Coordinates of C-alpha atoms and ligand atoms in Angstrom, one line a residue:
M1 CA -4.8 77.2 -6.4
A2 CA -3.8 75.3 -9.4
V3 CA -0.1 73.9 -9.9
P4 CA 0.7 72.4 -13.7
L5 CA 3.0 69.4 -14.2
L6 CA 5.4 72.3 -16.5
D7 CA 4.9 75.6 -17.7
L8 CA 7.0 76.5 -19.7
T9 CA 5.2 80.1 -20.7
R10 CA 7.3 80.9 -17.6
Q11 CA 10.5 80.3 -19.2
Y12 CA 10.2 82.6 -22.1
A13 CA 8.8 85.7 -20.2
Y14 CA 12.6 85.5 -18.6
L15 CA 14.1 85.9 -20.7
K16 CA 11.8 86.4 -23.5
P17 CA 14.2 90.0 -25.3
E18 CA 17.4 87.6 -24.9
M19 CA 15.1 85.3 -27.3
D20 CA 13.4 87.2 -29.5
K21 CA 16.0 88.6 -31.2
A22 CA 17.9 85.4 -31.6
V23 CA 14.2 84.2 -33.3
L24 CA 14.7 87.3 -35.4
A25 CA 18.0 86.8 -36.2
V26 CA 17.9 83.9 -37.7
L27 CA 14.4 85.0 -40.0
T28 CA 16.3 87.6 -41.1
H29 CA 19.8 86.5 -42.4
G30 CA 17.6 82.9 -44.0
K31 CA 20.5 80.4 -43.0
F32 CA 17.9 78.0 -41.6
I33 CA 19.1 75.2 -42.4
L34 CA 23.2 73.8 -41.0
G35 CA 23.4 77.7 -40.1
P36 CA 26.3 79.5 -38.0
E37 CA 23.8 79.5 -35.0
V38 CA 23.4 75.6 -34.9
T39 CA 27.2 75.4 -35.2
R40 CA 27.9 77.6 -32.4
F41 CA 25.6 75.7 -30.2
E42 CA 27.1 72.5 -31.0
N43 CA 30.5 73.5 -29.9
E44 CA 28.6 74.6 -26.9
A45 CA 26.8 71.3 -25.8
A46 CA 30.3 69.9 -26.2
T47 CA 31.9 72.2 -23.7
Y48 CA 28.7 71.2 -21.2
C49 CA 28.7 68.0 -21.8
R50 CA 32.8 67.9 -21.4
T51 CA 33.1 66.3 -24.8
K52 CA 34.8 66.7 -28.0
Y53 CA 32.5 66.6 -30.2
A54 CA 29.2 67.4 -30.3
L55 CA 26.3 67.4 -33.1
G56 CA 23.3 68.2 -33.7
V57 CA 20.1 66.0 -34.8
A58 CA 16.5 66.4 -35.7
S59 CA 15.0 64.8 -32.3
G60 CA 16.1 62.2 -29.0
T61 CA 15.1 59.5 -30.9
D62 CA 17.1 60.4 -34.2
A63 CA 20.3 60.7 -32.1
L64 CA 19.9 57.1 -31.1
M65 CA 18.7 56.3 -34.1
V66 CA 22.3 58.2 -35.7
A67 CA 23.9 56.4 -32.7
L68 CA 23.6 53.0 -33.2
H69 CA 23.7 53.1 -36.7
A70 CA 27.1 54.8 -36.6
C71 CA 28.0 51.7 -34.5
G72 CA 26.9 48.8 -36.9
V73 CA 23.8 48.0 -35.1
G74 CA 20.9 46.6 -38.3
P75 CA 19.7 43.7 -38.6
G76 CA 20.2 40.8 -36.9
D77 CA 21.9 42.0 -34.0
E78 CA 21.0 42.4 -30.4
V79 CA 20.4 45.4 -28.1
I80 CA 20.3 45.7 -24.7
T81 CA 18.2 47.8 -23.3
T82 CA 16.7 49.6 -19.8
N83 CA 13.2 47.3 -20.3
F84 CA 11.3 50.9 -18.3
S85 CA 12.0 53.9 -20.2
F86 CA 10.1 56.1 -22.8
F87 CA 9.2 54.3 -25.9
A88 CA 11.7 55.6 -28.4
S89 CA 13.9 53.8 -26.1
A90 CA 13.4 50.6 -27.5
G91 CA 11.4 51.2 -30.7
V92 CA 15.1 52.9 -32.6
I93 CA 16.1 49.4 -32.2
S94 CA 13.6 47.8 -33.3
R95 CA 13.2 50.2 -36.2
L96 CA 17.4 49.5 -37.3
G97 CA 16.0 46.1 -37.8
A98 CA 18.1 44.8 -34.6
T99 CA 16.3 43.3 -31.5
P100 CA 15.7 44.7 -28.5
V101 CA 16.9 42.5 -25.4
F102 CA 15.7 44.1 -22.1
V103 CA 17.0 43.9 -18.1
D104 CA 15.6 44.9 -15.3
I105 CA 15.9 47.5 -13.1
D106 CA 17.1 48.6 -10.3
P107 CA 14.6 49.3 -7.6
L108 CA 16.3 51.8 -5.8
S109 CA 17.0 53.3 -9.1
Y110 CA 15.1 53.4 -11.4
N111 CA 17.9 52.6 -14.0
I112 CA 19.7 49.7 -15.7
D113 CA 20.6 47.1 -12.8
P114 CA 24.1 46.2 -14.3
S115 CA 24.2 43.0 -12.4
A116 CA 22.0 41.1 -14.6
I117 CA 23.6 43.0 -17.9
E118 CA 25.9 39.9 -18.3
T119 CA 23.1 37.2 -18.7
A120 CA 22.0 38.9 -21.7
I121 CA 25.1 39.4 -23.7
T122 CA 24.5 36.3 -27.1
P123 CA 26.9 36.1 -30.0
K124 CA 24.7 38.5 -31.1
T125 CA 24.8 41.6 -29.6
K126 CA 26.7 44.5 -30.6
A127 CA 25.4 47.1 -27.6
I128 CA 24.8 48.1 -24.5
M129 CA 21.9 51.2 -24.4
P130 CA 21.1 52.8 -20.2
V131 CA 19.6 55.1 -20.0
H132 CA 19.5 57.5 -17.2
L133 CA 15.8 58.1 -15.9
F134 CA 14.9 60.9 -14.9
G135 CA 18.4 62.5 -14.5
Q136 CA 20.2 60.2 -12.5
M137 CA 22.8 58.6 -14.3
A138 CA 22.7 54.7 -14.7
D139 CA 25.1 52.7 -12.7
M140 CA 28.7 53.8 -15.4
D141 CA 31.1 51.1 -14.4
P142 CA 30.5 48.1 -13.6
I143 CA 28.6 48.9 -17.9
M144 CA 31.4 49.7 -18.9
A145 CA 33.6 47.4 -17.7
I146 CA 31.0 44.2 -19.3
A147 CA 32.0 46.5 -22.4
R148 CA 35.1 46.4 -22.4
K149 CA 35.1 42.3 -21.0
H150 CA 32.4 41.1 -24.6
N151 CA 33.7 44.7 -26.4
L152 CA 30.2 46.5 -26.5
K153 CA 30.1 49.9 -28.3
V154 CA 27.5 51.9 -25.3
V155 CA 24.6 54.7 -26.4
E156 CA 23.8 56.2 -23.6
D157 CA 20.3 57.8 -23.8
A158 CA 20.8 60.9 -21.5
A159 CA 17.4 62.9 -22.6
Q160 CA 16.6 63.4 -19.3
S161 CA 19.8 64.4 -18.2
I162 CA 21.6 66.8 -20.1
G163 CA 24.2 68.3 -17.3
S164 CA 23.6 65.2 -14.7
E165 CA 27.1 64.0 -13.4
Y166 CA 28.1 60.0 -11.7
R167 CA 32.1 60.6 -10.1
G168 CA 31.9 63.8 -11.3
R169 CA 31.5 63.0 -14.4
P170 CA 28.7 65.1 -17.2
A171 CA 25.8 62.0 -19.2
G172 CA 27.0 61.0 -23.1
S173 CA 31.3 61.8 -21.9
I174 CA 31.1 57.9 -20.3
G175 CA 30.4 55.6 -23.4
N176 CA 31.3 55.9 -27.1
I177 CA 28.1 57.7 -27.8
G178 CA 26.2 59.6 -25.7
C179 CA 22.5 61.0 -27.2
F180 CA 20.1 64.2 -25.8
S181 CA 17.0 65.4 -26.4
F182 CA 15.1 69.0 -26.6
F183 CA 12.0 68.4 -26.5
P184 CA 10.3 71.3 -25.1
S185 CA 10.1 68.7 -21.5
K186 CA 13.3 68.0 -20.8
N187 CA 15.1 70.4 -18.9
L188 CA 16.9 71.9 -22.0
G189 CA 14.2 72.5 -24.2
A190 CA 14.1 74.2 -27.4
G191 CA 11.2 75.7 -29.6
G192 CA 9.3 72.2 -30.7
D193 CA 11.9 69.5 -31.6
G194 CA 16.0 68.8 -31.2
G195 CA 18.7 66.7 -30.3
L196 CA 22.1 66.2 -29.5
I197 CA 25.4 63.8 -30.3
T198 CA 28.2 63.5 -28.2
T199 CA 31.2 61.6 -28.3
D200 CA 35.2 62.1 -27.8
D201 CA 35.7 59.2 -31.2
E202 CA 36.5 61.6 -34.7
H203 CA 35.6 58.3 -36.1
L204 CA 32.5 57.4 -35.8
Y205 CA 31.5 61.6 -35.2
N206 CA 32.9 62.3 -38.3
L207 CA 29.6 59.1 -39.4
C208 CA 27.4 60.9 -37.5
K209 CA 27.6 63.9 -39.4
I210 CA 27.1 62.1 -42.9
L211 CA 23.8 59.7 -41.9
R212 CA 22.6 62.8 -40.6
E213 CA 22.8 64.3 -44.0
H214 CA 21.5 61.4 -46.1
G215 CA 24.9 59.1 -45.5
Q216 CA 26.7 61.9 -48.2
Q217 CA 29.6 63.0 -48.5
P218 CA 30.7 64.8 -50.8
Q219 CA 27.4 66.6 -51.8
Y220 CA 25.7 64.4 -53.8
Y221 CA 27.8 61.4 -53.6
H222 CA 26.4 58.4 -51.5
R223 CA 28.6 55.3 -49.6
I224 CA 26.3 55.0 -47.6
V225 CA 21.9 55.1 -46.5
G226 CA 21.7 57.9 -44.3
Y227 CA 18.5 60.3 -42.6
N228 CA 17.5 64.0 -43.2
S229 CA 18.4 65.0 -39.6
R230 CA 19.6 68.2 -38.5
L231 CA 19.3 70.6 -35.8
D232 CA 17.5 73.1 -37.2
T233 CA 19.2 77.0 -36.9
I234 CA 16.0 78.8 -35.3
Q235 CA 15.8 75.4 -32.6
A236 CA 19.6 75.3 -32.2
A237 CA 19.5 79.6 -31.7
I238 CA 17.1 79.3 -29.1
L239 CA 19.2 76.6 -27.4
S240 CA 22.4 78.3 -27.3
V241 CA 20.4 81.5 -25.5
K242 CA 18.6 79.0 -22.2
L243 CA 22.3 76.9 -21.9
P244 CA 24.0 79.2 -20.2
Y245 CA 20.9 78.7 -18.0
L246 CA 21.0 74.9 -17.4
R247 CA 22.7 74.8 -14.7
Q248 CA 21.6 77.6 -12.1
W249 CA 17.9 76.1 -13.6
S250 CA 18.8 72.7 -12.3
E251 CA 20.2 73.5 -9.0
K252 CA 16.3 74.7 -8.7
R253 CA 15.2 71.6 -8.8
I254 CA 17.7 70.5 -6.8
E255 CA 16.6 72.9 -4.1
H256 CA 12.3 71.9 -4.9
A257 CA 13.8 67.8 -4.1
D258 CA 15.6 68.9 -1.5
R259 CA 12.2 70.3 0.2
Y260 CA 9.8 67.1 -1.2
D261 CA 12.3 64.9 0.4
R262 CA 12.3 66.7 3.8
E263 CA 8.7 66.7 3.7
F264 CA 7.8 63.5 2.0
A265 CA 10.8 61.1 4.4
G266 CA 8.5 58.8 6.6
V267 CA 4.9 59.8 5.4
K268 CA 3.4 56.0 5.1
G269 CA 2.5 54.2 1.6
L270 CA 5.0 57.3 -0.3
T271 CA 8.8 56.0 -1.3
T272 CA 11.1 59.6 -2.5
P273 CA 13.8 58.6 -5.2
K274 CA 16.4 57.5 -4.8
R275 CA 19.5 60.2 -5.1
M276 CA 22.5 57.4 -5.5
P277 CA 25.9 58.1 -4.1
Y278 CA 27.7 57.4 -7.2
T279 CA 24.8 60.6 -8.6
T280 CA 27.1 63.9 -8.2
F281 CA 24.5 65.8 -9.7
H282 CA 20.9 64.8 -10.2
I283 CA 19.4 67.3 -12.6
Y284 CA 15.5 66.2 -11.5
N285 CA 14.3 65.8 -14.9
Q286 CA 11.3 64.8 -13.5
Y287 CA 10.3 63.8 -9.2
T288 CA 9.0 60.1 -9.2
L289 CA 7.0 59.6 -6.5
A290 CA 6.0 56.0 -5.4
S291 CA 3.1 54.8 -4.0
P292 CA 0.9 51.4 -4.2
K293 CA -2.2 53.5 -3.9
R294 CA -0.7 55.3 -6.7
D295 CA -3.9 55.9 -9.2
A296 CA -5.5 57.7 -6.7
M297 CA -3.2 59.8 -5.3
M298 CA -3.1 60.4 -9.1
A299 CA -7.3 61.0 -9.3
G300 CA -7.0 63.0 -5.8
L301 CA -4.5 65.4 -7.1
R302 CA -6.1 66.1 -10.1
K303 CA -9.0 67.3 -8.8
A304 CA -7.7 69.2 -7.2
G305 CA -6.1 71.0 -10.1
I306 CA -1.6 69.3 -9.5
G307 CA -0.1 68.4 -13.0
C308 CA 1.0 65.0 -11.9
A309 CA 2.1 61.8 -15.1
I310 CA 2.8 58.1 -15.1
Y311 CA 6.1 57.9 -16.6
Y312 CA 5.3 55.0 -17.8
P313 CA 3.2 52.7 -17.3
V314 CA 3.8 49.7 -19.2
P315 CA 7.7 48.1 -19.7
F316 CA 8.8 47.1 -22.6
H317 CA 7.7 43.8 -22.1
K318 CA 4.5 43.6 -22.0
Q319 CA 4.2 46.7 -24.4
E320 CA 1.5 45.2 -27.4
C321 CA 5.1 45.8 -30.8
F322 CA 7.3 43.5 -28.1
A323 CA 5.3 40.8 -27.8
Y324 CA 7.2 38.8 -30.1
L325 CA 9.5 38.6 -27.8
G326 CA 8.3 36.2 -26.3
Y327 CA 8.7 37.9 -22.9
K328 CA 6.9 36.5 -19.9
P329 CA 4.4 39.1 -18.5
D330 CA 6.1 38.2 -14.3
Q331 CA 9.4 38.0 -16.0
F332 CA 10.8 42.0 -15.2
P333 CA 9.2 42.2 -11.0
H334 CA 10.8 45.8 -10.5
S335 CA 10.2 46.9 -13.6
T336 CA 6.4 46.1 -13.8
K337 CA 6.2 47.7 -10.3
A338 CA 7.3 50.9 -11.0
G339 CA 5.0 50.6 -14.0
N340 CA 2.6 49.9 -10.6
E341 CA 3.2 53.3 -9.1
V342 CA 5.9 55.5 -9.6
F343 CA 3.8 58.7 -10.7
S344 CA 5.7 62.4 -11.0
I345 CA 4.8 65.6 -10.0
P346 CA 5.4 69.7 -10.6
V347 CA 9.6 69.7 -10.0
Y348 CA 11.0 73.0 -12.7
P349 CA 12.3 75.9 -12.1
E350 CA 10.2 78.1 -12.0
M351 CA 7.4 76.5 -9.2
T352 CA 7.0 79.0 -6.6
E353 CA 7.5 77.7 -2.6
A354 CA 3.5 79.0 -2.5
E355 CA 2.8 76.6 -5.2
Q356 CA 4.9 73.6 -4.1
T357 CA 3.6 74.0 -0.3
E358 CA 0.8 72.8 -1.8
V359 CA 1.7 70.1 -3.8
I360 CA 3.6 68.3 -0.8
T361 CA -0.3 69.9 1.5
T362 CA -2.6 68.2 -1.2
V363 CA -0.6 64.4 -1.6
K364 CA 0.3 64.6 2.4
A365 CA -3.2 64.8 3.3
L366 CA -4.9 62.3 -0.3
L367 CA -2.3 60.0 2.2
A368 CA -4.1 60.4 5.5
Ligands
PLP401 C1 11.9 62.2 -24.6 C2 13.5 60.4 -24.9 C3 13.7 60.2 -26.2 C4 13.6 61.2 -27.5 O1 13.4 62.1 -26.9 P1 12.6 63.1 -28.7 O2 13.7 64.1 -28.5 O3 11.2 62.9 -28.1 O4 13.1 62.3 -30.0 C5 14.2 59.1 -26.1 N1 15.0 59.3 -24.9 C6 14.3 58.7 -23.0 C7 14.3 58.4 -22.5 C8 13.2 60.4 -23.8 O5 13.3 60.9 -22.3

């Protein structure tokens, strides 16, 4: 039996009447740019993320760009981030003319190692950008303590972690700004690109709001140069239909993760993902295993028709575009090992019990 890594058609089949109605309503009223559905979704998202403000933008990447820009990051500045993430986390820092400064991960959580942050701070450091990878938040208490001590801003890359919680506090509500993505493969996926910024800081909210529309305030008057980055009204309408289901979808993912954890416990040559003690809600955007035999495992899974993928094979310090930063290949052992050994298997909410059994049996057979 083939099992896809993700199957979005099942979610649509389940929500079709509501989704069709919401999209057709937008086509009918015609307010395609910043229509009423956008404000409505922003209010719902702020409630979900437990922040005062939420602002829709065109993508998760743009959320990070606008957030860092609003925090004053620009040429000559340094931003500290993890060495192991999706490319956008580092790319946005470079695109703002600033220098990304990479820090190795904690090998248990795959998230930035807080104890390695302080030695990376220089007089040029402006911000820290932790990434909440795979649906689990980074260890935020020590990160916030370091930021307070050195007067740095914290921008959370929560693209993979909407609704996840650290000691009871949701992703995007702890740092100065939180950034989310509605790329279709995220836990809350749009019908295309979309992103969101969350904050409790009225000044940062207003600045981000101006930045998303060319920096204008009022219309056609520009004190600053901004972006063209709005959440489409149609995407907001789709997201409002899906948001009420998000918590139960994440709980389904946890159920699947629990079963994998039980089935794979003690299997030789396989490391299951750790739920850290400070994680009070893990949303499992990915269920990520590690194995020294990763490449053979992946080949076997593909041959059996089981969806799997590597998030992410190449840590930032080994990316060609960052060669100019001068890192040494052996500088970040934990992220390098993760890049060589991790692979993710299906964990989406609509996966059936029989499909998961197939994944489990195949993984075990390949290691036997
Ligand atoms: C998906 C993702 C982004 C970028 O989001 P887009 O909406 O695709 O631009 C940024 N950071 C992380 C960690 C992501 O997973």
